[in-house]
Amino acid sequence: MIRFILRRLLSTVLVLLVVTFVLYLLLNVALDFFWDLRSSTSPNIEALYESRRRLLDLDTPAVVRYFKWLAGVGGCAIGQCDFGIAWKSGQEVTDQLQGAIVNTIKLITASTIVAIIFGIAVGMISAIRQYSGFDYFITFVSFLLYSLPVFWVAVLLKQYGAIDINNFINDPTLDSWWPIIIGCVAMGLFWMGALGGSARRRIITFAAAALITFGTVYYILASGWMQQPTIGLLGVVVIGAGAAVVMTFLSTGLKNRRVLYASLTTVVIGALLYWPLMNLFYYVGMNWLWMFGLLIVAIAIAIAVGLAFRGPDPWDTARTTSFTAIIVAVLIFADRVLQGWQDYSNDPAINNRPIATIGASAPNIDGDFWITNLDSFTHLLLPSIALVLISFASYTRYTRGSMLEVMGQDYIRTARAKGLNERTVIMRHALRNALLPLASIIPVDIITMIGGAVITETIFGWNGMGKLFIDSMRQAELDPVMAYILITGLLAIIANLVADFLYAVLDPRIRVNA
Amino acid sequence: MSTNNDNQNALALDEVGDNAIESKETEGLSQGRIVLRKFLRHKGAMISIIVLVLVAIFAFSAQGIGGLPGWWKFSHTASGQVANPGGAPTWSLSSIFSLGDHPFGQDEIGRDNFARVMKGTQISIMVMFIIGAVCLVIGTIVGAVAGYYRGWVDSILMRITDGFIILPVIVVGSILGVLVGGSSGPMLGLALGCILWVGLARLVRGDFMSLREREFVDSARVAGASDFRIMFKHMLPNAMGVIIVNTTLIMSQAIVLEASLSYLGFGIQPPGISLGQLISEYQTSFATRPWLFWWPGLFIIIIALCVNFIGDGLRDAFDPRMKTIPSWRKMKKAERMAQKGAN
């Protein structure tokens, strides 16, 4: 296995080196290093050309310059990175990269996680309800998303997702009821299609979904929730209990009362810890390390609860309770972040327009851990929606396709024949096997996502790698472009290796030949 | 004897299965006819083909090709009198539907938006087809050679495809876009075609690898056919499905890629014109002149959506596992017929 990984690593790194070499030469031809001098009427123009030539070392052949650049980059191995300089601004590329890499990874991680979760869920349901209205609808939507140019969506998001929503937050009056009614009917139809069943069950689902949507929207509008959004203890309990029921339903079925009660107990413990946690957050400065520590504690408590309920298979219970605990923990975290909304919104740097259209963080905002997080979430919102829209479609299609393939296998028929209920067949036997091929899709999708991030970052002024690439291309700065190519290539290689490794570990049928 | 029995059993099973109607209909047809038939039945693909052809005819005839004049009264470059305040679209529903002079509106210097969108559609469709053609040729040849010869030829070709896959297409695309530079569509199409063929080559290679182990290849070789003849005369027709489907899918990717590059300023640049370039030029005026933004975007989506659906229809048509499930009504009808027969 290790030999296989090393061999793959070596060959791809060689490929990457060749790619950088070829692109370096191409860029030397493509970029015009004198673009700002072309229209200059300065009397000492010759001298300016000469100094530019010396600054960029253009008299040395490009091939030699490539190896000089490579030597500088190779210095990373001994802790002295030299990616060169961006000549237009005079900045060191290493300085430019530091913030950019973090920002891009933030954006891509957030979007990938959201896209995978929603894509798999929707794709699975679409496969189960094959050839139903819901399936056709989802197919159409995913084709539509494939066809949407991301820059076009981004401009629309800026207008309707940020400017209009911000206006609405400041002045929450509705012109007419139609949008709400249409929204409720749409939600009703969506859930009706997704849950399916007999005609009677469909009608009940439709009515319930529409009413719940209406109630939620009405509450949000009537109580002025938009000005001061919080979840609160009540919200944590209600949503947590809902999550406990759904988790139990998905993992063992609601008939298994032991698991249901165990998950509900987890929610109660979470609710009891709400005030102590709020006090902790108030008195102790927080950071992400604390957050992960607390999350692990939450999972540990949940596992303990699950095991305490004993029963024939305590680890099934423990698994369900820990998923519930994760949801409750996220809810409490979100609640604490939202408590800073009022302060954040009233900050002069924000000026009551909380949903940001530009940048990765607001300048001149000084707040604690919670405010900075809120700030980075409001900035993440739109760019990640734009990215999610694209890869959501591909995850949906892949999950649907592989799910359909698995559902046609003999062992699914066997599972049904031995009397397992449909939930167990789908969740235990079909879904797990259907998700295997996704391990090889994810790295491909991450590369696509990095490509999409180039456009998204440029439009939303997100100071990441993609924007660095585009800006440097426009300024004809060779070194940052090369740094981008190298780092993106490395990221892609790592993603591919992880995928190969995962695939070999998850699927025993795959033999690795070293 | 036993195989014969098995065959009959399989036939009988098929008769009672969902596919009874279809297998009756396709009896005695060649593979090509079956595929064509399946494709013609795919409603989404058929509608898409009609829409795409209409859009293409409309765009090419409105602005004319090369020296030929089109039927639309304005050209995409000429500025003129701004008819409505701000250049708003002139069509109205007030009495009877009337188009007016500038149905898609005008920009700030009075250029007709309809003419510009039509010209942009022309260029975008052209670039899309050039990319498709280039990918088809390169991808098929590379994939066929790699899959047929295997060994070191395969290794080298596949390492080359690795090199293309490492980076997002938009990155390599913008570098090539700057390299070929500026305003001409065909050159950009050729350049982009050189990076999008990779996926196709890999799929064709996979197909060829399994095809070369088949008996008909051996018999062709025994009969003395040259490698070239075996590859392109005997094996290629068997890989046609993969090639056609994936070229179509590449084309749907290509139109969005071209638009994105032009939007970023690395594809087609003014005075050249394409749908992405139009959006790029007018994006700042979204608040004041939204029509300049909506129309080009709408045409990109229509074209990409149509090509995607055509690709989907082709995939279903070529996939032998794909079974067309008879509609509920057809099944009921068959059931009634069966009952009538029983009585």
mmCIF file of N, CA and C in Angstrom, chain B residues 206-294:
data_model
loop_
_atom_site.group_PDB
_atom_site.id
_atom_site.type_symbol
_atom_site.label_atom_id
_atom_site.label_comp_id
_atom_site.label_asym_id
_atom_site.label_seq_id
_atom_site.Cartn_x
_atom_site.Cartn_y
_atom_site.Cartn_z
ATOM 1 N N GLY B 206 -10.553 3.364 -22.224
ATOM 2 C CA GLY B 206 -11.151 2.267 -21.470
ATOM 3 C C GLY B 206 -11.925 1.331 -22.382
ATOM 4 N N ASP B 207 -12.708 1.922 -23.289
ATOM 5 C CA ASP B 207 -13.488 1.115 -24.227
ATOM 6 C C ASP B 207 -12.585 0.287 -25.124
ATOM 7 N N PHE B 208 -11.539 0.915 -25.655
ATOM 8 C CA PHE B 208 -10.643 0.214 -26.567
ATOM 9 C C PHE B 208 -9.910 -0.919 -25.868
ATOM 10 N N MET B 209 -9.573 -0.700 -24.600
ATOM 11 C CA MET B 209 -8.865 -1.741 -23.867
ATOM 12 C C MET B 209 -9.693 -3.011 -23.783
ATOM 13 N N SER B 210 -11.003 -2.834 -23.555
ATOM 14 C CA SER B 210 -11.804 -4.051 -23.476
ATOM 15 C C SER B 210 -12.136 -4.576 -24.867
ATOM 16 N N LEU B 211 -12.273 -3.672 -25.839
ATOM 17 C CA LEU B 211 -12.622 -4.124 -27.196
ATOM 18 C C LEU B 211 -11.506 -4.947 -27.816
ATOM 19 N N ARG B 212 -10.246 -4.574 -27.516
ATOM 20 C CA ARG B 212 -9.142 -5.250 -28.209
ATOM 21 C C ARG B 212 -9.012 -6.703 -27.791
ATOM 22 N N GLU B 213 -9.654 -7.088 -26.682
ATOM 23 C CA GLU B 213 -9.608 -8.479 -26.269
ATOM 24 C C GLU B 213 -10.707 -9.304 -26.936
ATOM 25 N N ARG B 214 -11.542 -8.637 -27.703
ATOM 26 C CA ARG B 214 -12.671 -9.369 -28.290
ATOM 27 C C ARG B 214 -12.251 -10.144 -29.520
ATOM 28 N N GLU B 215 -13.101 -11.123 -29.867
ATOM 29 C CA GLU B 215 -12.708 -12.036 -30.933
ATOM 30 C C GLU B 215 -12.666 -11.367 -32.300
ATOM 31 N N PHE B 216 -13.558 -10.427 -32.535
ATOM 32 C CA PHE B 216 -13.583 -9.856 -33.886
ATOM 33 C C PHE B 216 -12.294 -9.107 -34.190
ATOM 34 N N VAL B 217 -11.623 -8.608 -33.142
ATOM 35 C CA VAL B 217 -10.344 -7.943 -33.379
ATOM 36 C C VAL B 217 -9.292 -8.970 -33.788
ATOM 37 N N ASP B 218 -9.322 -10.108 -33.071
ATOM 38 C CA ASP B 218 -8.380 -11.169 -33.433
ATOM 39 C C ASP B 218 -8.600 -11.610 -34.869
ATOM 40 N N SER B 219 -9.858 -11.815 -35.249
ATOM 41 C CA SER B 219 -10.100 -12.318 -36.596
ATOM 42 C C SER B 219 -9.706 -11.274 -37.625
ATOM 43 N N ALA B 220 -9.874 -10.006 -37.318
ATOM 44 C CA ALA B 220 -9.438 -8.976 -38.260
ATOM 45 C C ALA B 220 -7.939 -9.022 -38.419
ATOM 46 N N ARG B 221 -7.263 -9.253 -37.283
ATOM 47 C CA ARG B 221 -5.806 -9.302 -37.355
ATOM 48 C C ARG B 221 -5.359 -10.513 -38.172
ATOM 49 N N VAL B 222 -6.011 -11.654 -37.932
ATOM 50 C CA VAL B 222 -5.665 -12.861 -38.681
ATOM 51 C C VAL B 222 -5.892 -12.643 -40.169
ATOM 52 N N ALA B 223 -6.948 -11.902 -40.489
ATOM 53 C CA ALA B 223 -7.231 -11.639 -41.899
ATOM 54 C C ALA B 223 -6.231 -10.665 -42.502
ATOM 55 N N GLY B 224 -5.336 -10.140 -41.683
ATOM 56 C CA GLY B 224 -4.265 -9.313 -42.222
ATOM 57 C C GLY B 224 -4.545 -7.819 -42.232
ATOM 58 N N ALA B 225 -5.517 -7.364 -41.421
ATOM 59 C CA ALA B 225 -5.809 -5.937 -41.400
ATOM 60 C C ALA B 225 -4.696 -5.193 -40.676
ATOM 61 N N SER B 226 -4.435 -3.976 -41.118
ATOM 62 C CA SER B 226 -3.408 -3.183 -40.463
ATOM 63 C C SER B 226 -3.953 -2.645 -39.135
ATOM 64 N N ASP B 227 -3.035 -2.218 -38.257
ATOM 65 C CA ASP B 227 -3.457 -1.661 -36.968
ATOM 66 C C ASP B 227 -4.448 -0.516 -37.172
ATOM 67 N N PHE B 228 -4.110 0.346 -38.126
ATOM 68 C CA PHE B 228 -4.950 1.510 -38.379
ATOM 69 C C PHE B 228 -6.367 1.079 -38.754
ATOM 70 N N ARG B 229 -6.429 0.081 -39.628
ATOM 71 C CA ARG B 229 -7.726 -0.390 -40.084
ATOM 72 C C ARG B 229 -8.499 -1.032 -38.934
ATOM 73 N N ILE B 230 -7.797 -1.823 -38.119
ATOM 74 C CA ILE B 230 -8.490 -2.459 -36.989
ATOM 75 C C ILE B 230 -9.064 -1.399 -36.058
ATOM 76 N N MET B 231 -8.212 -0.408 -35.772
ATOM 77 C CA MET B 231 -8.649 0.611 -34.819
ATOM 78 C C MET B 231 -9.854 1.392 -35.321
ATOM 79 N N PHE B 232 -9.732 1.905 -36.554
ATOM 80 C CA PHE B 232 -10.747 2.866 -36.976
ATOM 81 C C PHE B 232 -11.876 2.272 -37.790
ATOM 82 N N LYS B 233 -11.653 1.047 -38.312
ATOM 83 C CA LYS B 233 -12.724 0.462 -39.102
ATOM 84 C C LYS B 233 -13.512 -0.548 -38.266
ATOM 85 N N HIS B 234 -12.795 -1.269 -37.407
ATOM 86 C CA HIS B 234 -13.471 -2.337 -36.677
ATOM 87 C C HIS B 234 -13.837 -1.960 -35.254
ATOM 88 N N MET B 235 -12.903 -1.297 -34.568
ATOM 89 C CA MET B 235 -13.176 -1.027 -33.167
ATOM 90 C C MET B 235 -13.966 0.263 -32.961
ATOM 91 N N LEU B 236 -13.622 1.265 -33.737
ATOM 92 C CA LEU B 236 -14.238 2.576 -33.516
ATOM 93 C C LEU B 236 -15.768 2.544 -33.534
ATOM 94 N N PRO B 237 -16.388 1.862 -34.518
ATOM 95 C CA PRO B 237 -17.860 1.855 -34.515
ATOM 96 C C PRO B 237 -18.438 1.320 -33.209
ATOM 97 N N ASN B 238 -17.677 0.407 -32.560
ATOM 98 C CA ASN B 238 -18.179 -0.133 -31.299
ATOM 99 C C ASN B 238 -18.053 0.842 -30.134
ATOM 100 N N ALA B 239 -17.188 1.839 -30.304
ATOM 101 C CA ALA B 239 -17.020 2.816 -29.229
ATOM 102 C C ALA B 239 -17.784 4.098 -29.523
ATOM 103 N N MET B 240 -18.594 4.068 -30.582
ATOM 104 C CA MET B 240 -19.287 5.277 -31.034
ATOM 105 C C MET B 240 -20.150 5.901 -29.941
ATOM 106 N N GLY B 241 -20.832 5.044 -29.188
ATOM 107 C CA GLY B 241 -21.743 5.553 -28.157
ATOM 108 C C GLY B 241 -21.018 6.465 -27.194
ATOM 109 N N VAL B 242 -19.920 5.952 -26.608
ATOM 110 C CA VAL B 242 -19.139 6.737 -25.657
ATOM 111 C C VAL B 242 -18.693 8.046 -26.281
ATOM 112 N N ILE B 243 -18.222 7.961 -27.532
ATOM 113 C CA ILE B 243 -17.667 9.151 -28.167
ATOM 114 C C ILE B 243 -18.737 10.210 -28.390
ATOM 115 N N ILE B 244 -19.858 9.798 -28.957
ATOM 116 C CA ILE B 244 -20.902 10.788 -29.269
ATOM 117 C C ILE B 244 -21.442 11.412 -27.988
ATOM 118 N N VAL B 245 -21.768 10.566 -27.016
ATOM 119 C CA VAL B 245 -22.359 11.091 -25.781
ATOM 120 C C VAL B 245 -21.409 12.078 -25.119
ATOM 121 N N ASN B 246 -20.129 11.693 -25.018
ATOM 122 C CA ASN B 246 -19.227 12.555 -24.275
ATOM 123 C C ASN B 246 -18.849 13.811 -25.029
ATOM 124 N N THR B 247 -18.821 13.736 -26.363
ATOM 125 C CA THR B 247 -18.588 14.971 -27.098
ATOM 126 C C THR B 247 -19.721 15.960 -26.836
ATOM 127 N N THR B 248 -20.934 15.445 -26.806
ATOM 128 C CA THR B 248 -22.059 16.335 -26.519
ATOM 129 C C THR B 248 -21.912 16.966 -25.140
ATOM 130 N N LEU B 249 -21.527 16.132 -24.161
ATOM 131 C CA LEU B 249 -21.401 16.676 -22.813
ATOM 132 C C LEU B 249 -20.257 17.693 -22.748
ATOM 133 N N ILE B 250 -19.180 17.428 -23.503
ATOM 134 C CA ILE B 250 -18.082 18.401 -23.546
ATOM 135 C C ILE B 250 -18.577 19.716 -24.114
ATOM 136 N N MET B 251 -19.460 19.632 -25.125
ATOM 137 C CA MET B 251 -19.947 20.863 -25.740
ATOM 138 C C MET B 251 -20.769 21.690 -24.759
ATOM 139 N N SER B 252 -21.525 21.003 -23.908
ATOM 140 C CA SER B 252 -22.305 21.782 -22.937
ATOM 141 C C SER B 252 -21.378 22.445 -21.931
ATOM 142 N N GLN B 253 -20.274 21.758 -21.625
ATOM 143 C CA GLN B 253 -19.285 22.348 -20.736
ATOM 144 C C GLN B 253 -18.586 23.508 -21.439
ATOM 145 N N ALA B 254 -18.371 23.329 -22.749
ATOM 146 C CA ALA B 254 -17.597 24.297 -23.518
ATOM 147 C C ALA B 254 -18.291 25.655 -23.565
ATOM 148 N N ILE B 255 -19.610 25.645 -23.707
ATOM 149 C CA ILE B 255 -20.268 26.944 -23.872
ATOM 150 C C ILE B 255 -20.179 27.753 -22.586
ATOM 151 N N VAL B 256 -20.291 27.063 -21.446
ATOM 152 C CA VAL B 256 -20.173 27.774 -20.178
ATOM 153 C C VAL B 256 -18.728 28.229 -19.960
ATOM 154 N N LEU B 257 -17.771 27.381 -20.376
ATOM 155 C CA LEU B 257 -16.365 27.751 -20.215
ATOM 156 C C LEU B 257 -16.023 28.981 -21.045
ATOM 157 N N GLU B 258 -16.478 28.971 -22.293
ATOM 158 C CA GLU B 258 -16.195 30.128 -23.158
ATOM 159 C C GLU B 258 -16.800 31.391 -22.557
ATOM 160 N N ALA B 259 -18.039 31.268 -22.068
ATOM 161 C CA ALA B 259 -18.693 32.433 -21.474
ATOM 162 C C ALA B 259 -17.914 32.916 -20.262
ATOM 163 N N SER B 260 -17.459 31.961 -19.417
ATOM 164 C CA SER B 260 -16.749 32.368 -18.208
ATOM 165 C C SER B 260 -15.444 33.066 -18.557
ATOM 166 N N LEU B 261 -14.711 32.503 -19.535
ATOM 167 C CA LEU B 261 -13.437 33.115 -19.908
ATOM 168 C C LEU B 261 -13.660 34.510 -20.474
ATOM 169 N N SER B 262 -14.666 34.634 -21.326
ATOM 170 C CA SER B 262 -14.933 35.948 -21.891
ATOM 171 C C SER B 262 -15.355 36.915 -20.801
ATOM 172 N N TYR B 263 -16.075 36.385 -19.809
ATOM 173 C CA TYR B 263 -16.480 37.238 -18.703
ATOM 174 C C TYR B 263 -15.260 37.757 -17.952
ATOM 175 N N LEU B 264 -14.278 36.865 -17.734
ATOM 176 C CA LEU B 264 -13.088 37.259 -16.988
ATOM 177 C C LEU B 264 -12.164 38.158 -17.805
ATOM 178 N N GLY B 265 -12.408 38.207 -19.126
ATOM 179 C CA GLY B 265 -11.572 39.045 -19.973
ATOM 180 C C GLY B 265 -10.426 38.299 -20.609
ATOM 181 N N PHE B 266 -10.439 36.961 -20.526
ATOM 182 C CA PHE B 266 -9.371 36.190 -21.146
ATOM 183 C C PHE B 266 -9.853 35.453 -22.381
ATOM 184 N N GLY B 267 -11.114 35.598 -22.705
ATOM 185 C CA GLY B 267 -11.629 34.900 -23.875
ATOM 186 C C GLY B 267 -11.796 35.902 -24.997
ATOM 187 N N ILE B 268 -13.058 36.041 -25.432
ATOM 188 C CA ILE B 268 -13.333 36.981 -26.507
ATOM 189 C C ILE B 268 -13.488 38.374 -25.915
ATOM 190 N N GLN B 269 -12.727 39.311 -26.459
ATOM 191 C CA GLN B 269 -12.748 40.666 -25.915
ATOM 192 C C GLN B 269 -13.275 41.634 -26.948
ATOM 193 N N PRO B 270 -13.804 42.777 -26.495
ATOM 194 C CA PRO B 270 -14.271 43.760 -27.460
ATOM 195 C C PRO B 270 -13.117 44.180 -28.372
ATOM 196 N N PRO B 271 -13.344 44.448 -29.647
ATOM 197 C CA PRO B 271 -14.629 44.564 -30.342
ATOM 198 C C PRO B 271 -15.280 43.226 -30.666
ATOM 199 N N GLY B 272 -14.611 42.119 -30.398
ATOM 200 C CA GLY B 272 -15.255 40.822 -30.587
ATOM 201 C C GLY B 272 -16.436 40.726 -29.645
ATOM 202 N N ILE B 273 -17.327 39.783 -29.900
ATOM 203 C CA ILE B 273 -18.549 39.772 -29.126
ATOM 204 C C ILE B 273 -18.933 38.326 -28.880
ATOM 205 N N SER B 274 -19.327 38.029 -27.656
ATOM 206 C CA SER B 274 -19.885 36.712 -27.360
ATOM 207 C C SER B 274 -20.808 36.891 -26.169
ATOM 208 N N LEU B 275 -21.554 35.850 -25.832
ATOM 209 C CA LEU B 275 -22.553 36.017 -24.772
ATOM 210 C C LEU B 275 -21.885 36.371 -23.442
ATOM 211 N N GLY B 276 -20.777 35.670 -23.135
ATOM 212 C CA GLY B 276 -20.081 35.955 -21.881
ATOM 213 C C GLY B 276 -19.505 37.357 -21.869
ATOM 214 N N GLN B 277 -18.976 37.753 -23.027
ATOM 215 C CA GLN B 277 -18.389 39.087 -23.114
ATOM 216 C C GLN B 277 -19.458 40.153 -22.922
ATOM 217 N N LEU B 278 -20.661 39.907 -23.439
ATOM 218 C CA LEU B 278 -21.756 40.879 -23.259
ATOM 219 C C LEU B 278 -22.073 41.051 -21.777
ATOM 220 N N ILE B 279 -22.161 39.918 -21.068
ATOM 221 C CA ILE B 279 -22.469 40.019 -19.637
ATOM 222 C C ILE B 279 -21.363 40.767 -18.913
ATOM 223 N N SER B 280 -20.135 40.449 -19.289
ATOM 224 C CA SER B 280 -19.003 41.120 -18.660
ATOM 225 C C SER B 280 -19.082 42.626 -18.892
ATOM 226 N N GLU B 281 -19.435 43.005 -20.113
ATOM 227 C CA GLU B 281 -19.468 44.424 -20.448
ATOM 228 C C GLU B 281 -20.587 45.148 -19.696
ATOM 229 N N TYR B 282 -21.688 44.440 -19.490
ATOM 230 C CA TYR B 282 -22.863 45.145 -18.958
ATOM 231 C C TYR B 282 -23.149 44.854 -17.493
ATOM 232 N N GLN B 283 -22.268 44.090 -16.810
ATOM 233 C CA GLN B 283 -22.645 43.660 -15.462
ATOM 234 C C GLN B 283 -22.807 44.823 -14.499
ATOM 235 N N THR B 284 -22.061 45.893 -14.707
ATOM 236 C CA THR B 284 -22.162 47.005 -13.752
ATOM 237 C C THR B 284 -23.482 47.739 -13.906
ATOM 238 N N SER B 285 -24.115 47.585 -15.075
ATOM 239 C CA SER B 285 -25.366 48.315 -15.270
ATOM 240 C C SER B 285 -26.570 47.448 -14.934
ATOM 241 N N PHE B 286 -26.351 46.412 -14.128
ATOM 242 C CA PHE B 286 -27.468 45.521 -13.808
ATOM 243 C C PHE B 286 -28.606 46.264 -13.121
ATOM 244 N N ALA B 287 -28.264 47.184 -12.235
ATOM 245 C CA ALA B 287 -29.316 47.890 -11.503
ATOM 246 C C ALA B 287 -30.085 48.840 -12.412
ATOM 247 N N THR B 288 -29.385 49.479 -13.382
ATOM 248 C CA THR B 288 -30.066 50.480 -14.192
ATOM 249 C C THR B 288 -30.640 49.897 -15.480
ATOM 250 N N ARG B 289 -29.901 48.967 -16.115
ATOM 251 C CA ARG B 289 -30.379 48.400 -17.387
ATOM 252 C C ARG B 289 -30.361 46.883 -17.313
ATOM 253 N N PRO B 290 -31.244 46.304 -16.521
ATOM 254 C CA PRO B 290 -31.182 44.854 -16.312
ATOM 255 C C PRO B 290 -31.312 44.041 -17.601
ATOM 256 N N TRP B 291 -32.020 44.586 -18.609
ATOM 257 C CA TRP B 291 -32.211 43.787 -19.832
ATOM 258 C C TRP B 291 -30.887 43.457 -20.520
ATOM 259 N N LEU B 292 -29.893 44.300 -20.360
ATOM 260 C CA LEU B 292 -28.609 44.023 -20.988
ATOM 261 C C LEU B 292 -27.940 42.814 -20.354
ATOM 262 N N PHE B 293 -28.355 42.508 -19.140
ATOM 263 C CA PHE B 293 -27.759 41.408 -18.400
ATOM 264 C C PHE B 293 -28.572 40.130 -18.572
ATOM 265 N N TRP B 294 -29.903 40.270 -18.570
ATOM 266 C CA TRP B 294 -30.757 39.083 -18.607
ATOM 267 C C TRP B 294 -30.679 38.332 -19.916
#
